[in-house]
Amino acid sequence: MIVCPVTLIKNWSQEFKKWLGKDRVRVIVGDSKQAIETFMYSKNYDVIVIGYEKVREHVELLKAAQPPIGLVICDEGHRLKSDKTKTSKALQSLSCMRRVILSGTPIQNNLGEFFAMLADFVNPGILQNADHFKKNFERPIMAARQPDASSKQRQEGAEAQETLAAIRSHFVLRRENSVIVQHLPAKYEYTVFIRPTDLQRAVYREALGNSAIKTMLEGFDVKTGISLLQTLLKLATSPGLLLKQIKVRRLPCFANSNAFPAGTDSADFALSGKFSVLGAMLAELWKSGVEKVVVVSNYTSTLDLIETHCKRQKYPYCRLDGKTPQQDRIPMVDAFNRGPRSRNFVFLLSSKGGGTGLNIIGASRLIQLDSDWNPSNDLQAMARIHREGQTRVCVIYRFLTSGTVDEVIYQRQLTKLALSGSIMAGEGTASSSKSKNTFTADELRNLFTLHEDVACQTHDLLGCRCHLGEPAVDENDAAESESSGDHDDADSSDDDFEGGFVQASQYRDKDSERALARKRRDLSILKTWTHYNTRDLDRVDQIEDILLLSVIYEALERAKLHTSLPKLQEADQNLCGGQIAFVFGQKAGAPAPAAVVSGDE
Ligand SMILES: [Zn+2]
């Protein structure tokens, strides 16, 4: 029995046919009670592919299968991260002897998930029970990580960690992306930092100028915090998203706003830095004639604006979001992949609308417009085009608006990925099972600050000096001031993001130096990326993606005209809205360049 999200059922059936032919293994889709019964009582089928919901619904029926089901495979098995969910319980009650979990993101938050999902579901009893696990592994490991841990506690923590790693190695099989990547065309990834427009900054400042913010940092009000955060997130994408609400004075922080000139059009791409770049990229790609593109956002309102733009520019597009009926999804993807570009150019995808498992290999470019608090959501979305069957070199762009909340979310993602990587690699880090979804006072301030004149605040935080032509700070410098494995603010579950605000108000950052060092270490993965400061044209010329390169130059030329400065060099000292300010780039599969952070390499 293959259990998977509904969106993947068709994929699974197709894969069986593709790899094993029609007759070797006979597959039935368990989409109705009748189908399940057919599977159970007839000898004609070997495999049933079934959605998680249907398993829950028909578990009693499945239990009665004769002969009993001999192997359960749970695809996207991180859904079972709590042993208390109905789905977990249903699957456990099947008492099938062999259970396999497939997951690209096995540890999203904490050790408790590791116990429930990886250990106890596939190997019931291997770590005895939850209490035993807590007592013998989780607690000592956590205690050892406290700043005031005694040497005995550290010792015990290290031993527990080691034992756990040994047990884990018996049943966890890691297959890194690199295994597949060898068989695929190259993939380039660019994190693109874009200068906000003047209007964008003005409205952002207005939102932050609200007195509520000042009081907020003293005694944090969750409601105000969240609604402000949502406002900022929208602004980081485009002020156009708020135009209507501001005009009718629905948002208190804009009660007296006159930021928008009369007649402003909310779908005008020139309002926003990100959209300016997006517009230029789409135009360039359309002209160049061969490639198709996926544009991803977490917000349907953002997709609405892009849809309007596509209509106006007469770009053929399709759109898949939460409202797209299940049965229309695969046909839509197929049509996009196979159809001519004159009918399928842009694929608008809502990352929360069920993008998992879709193979949108007709496109070789993907633009991710906004970032989610949970990095695995973004990684899922960004993986849509670089998959089996892809024949072109792929380029993936993640857009961030410089100096805004976008950067904070991105940094948070990197921190989380650092955590998950170290647990799976068996390194000495782990995290608490309680969701300590805190923001330090500094982080909170950062969240609600517009860093006006930065090209890339993340790069500044990293402490890298490549933009000055100097080598970066040694990675060890940053980590030295701290004991290793101290990831104590990295284990948040942002599903319940609100919790973070409450706790954050009680948090006092005693040592911001130390916090900065920790931050640097968490971001240190970026040192394996290549850094392109766009004010350094020699550096820009090293960008391998011609599209990105041409968009950067085009904007520079525009800025030159705009500022009427005599030389390009002078224009680029003062970046204009919509210009690309900084880029992190990496090529998948390629070994990390040795001196990536050195400016004169
Ligand atoms: Zn750098």
mmCIF file of C-alpha atoms and ligand atoms in Angstrom, residues 459 462-468 470 472 526-527 529-533 539 582 584 596-599, ligand 1:
data_model
loop_
_atom_site.group_PDB
_atom_site.id
_atom_site.type_symbol
_atom_site.label_atom_id
_atom_site.label_comp_id
_atom_site.label_asym_id
_atom_site.label_seq_id
_atom_site.Cartn_x
_atom_site.Cartn_y
_atom_site.Cartn_z
ATOM 1 C CA HIS A 459 25.315 39.853 3.482
ATOM 2 C CA LEU A 462 27.275 37.528 7.444
ATOM 3 C CA GLY A 463 30.187 39.842 8.069
ATOM 4 C CA CYS A 464 31.577 39.114 4.629
ATOM 5 C CA ARG A 465 33.700 41.868 3.191
ATOM 6 C CA CYS A 466 33.926 40.655 -0.374
ATOM 7 C CA HIS A 467 32.205 43.800 -1.593
ATOM 8 C CA LEU A 468 35.206 45.751 -0.371
ATOM 9 C CA GLU A 470 38.602 41.889 1.062
ATOM 10 C CA ALA A 472 35.533 37.313 4.294
ATOM 11 C CA LEU A 526 25.921 31.300 2.367
ATOM 12 C CA LYS A 527 29.691 31.172 2.303
ATOM 13 C CA TRP A 529 27.418 30.478 -2.461
ATOM 14 C CA THR A 530 29.017 32.964 -4.800
ATOM 15 C CA HIS A 531 28.438 36.591 -3.862
ATOM 16 C CA TYR A 532 27.738 39.154 -6.542
ATOM 17 C CA ASN A 533 27.670 42.745 -5.539
ATOM 18 C CA ARG A 539 31.714 40.795 -10.425
ATOM 19 C CA PHE A 582 22.944 41.894 -4.582
ATOM 20 C CA PHE A 584 23.867 34.987 -4.049
ATOM 21 C CA VAL A 596 33.810 32.053 -3.069
ATOM 22 C CA VAL A 597 33.842 34.824 -0.588
ATOM 23 C CA SER A 598 36.962 36.464 -1.761
ATOM 24 C CA GLY A 599 36.190 39.509 -3.811
HETATM 25 ZN ZN ZN B 1 30.504 38.342 0.336
#
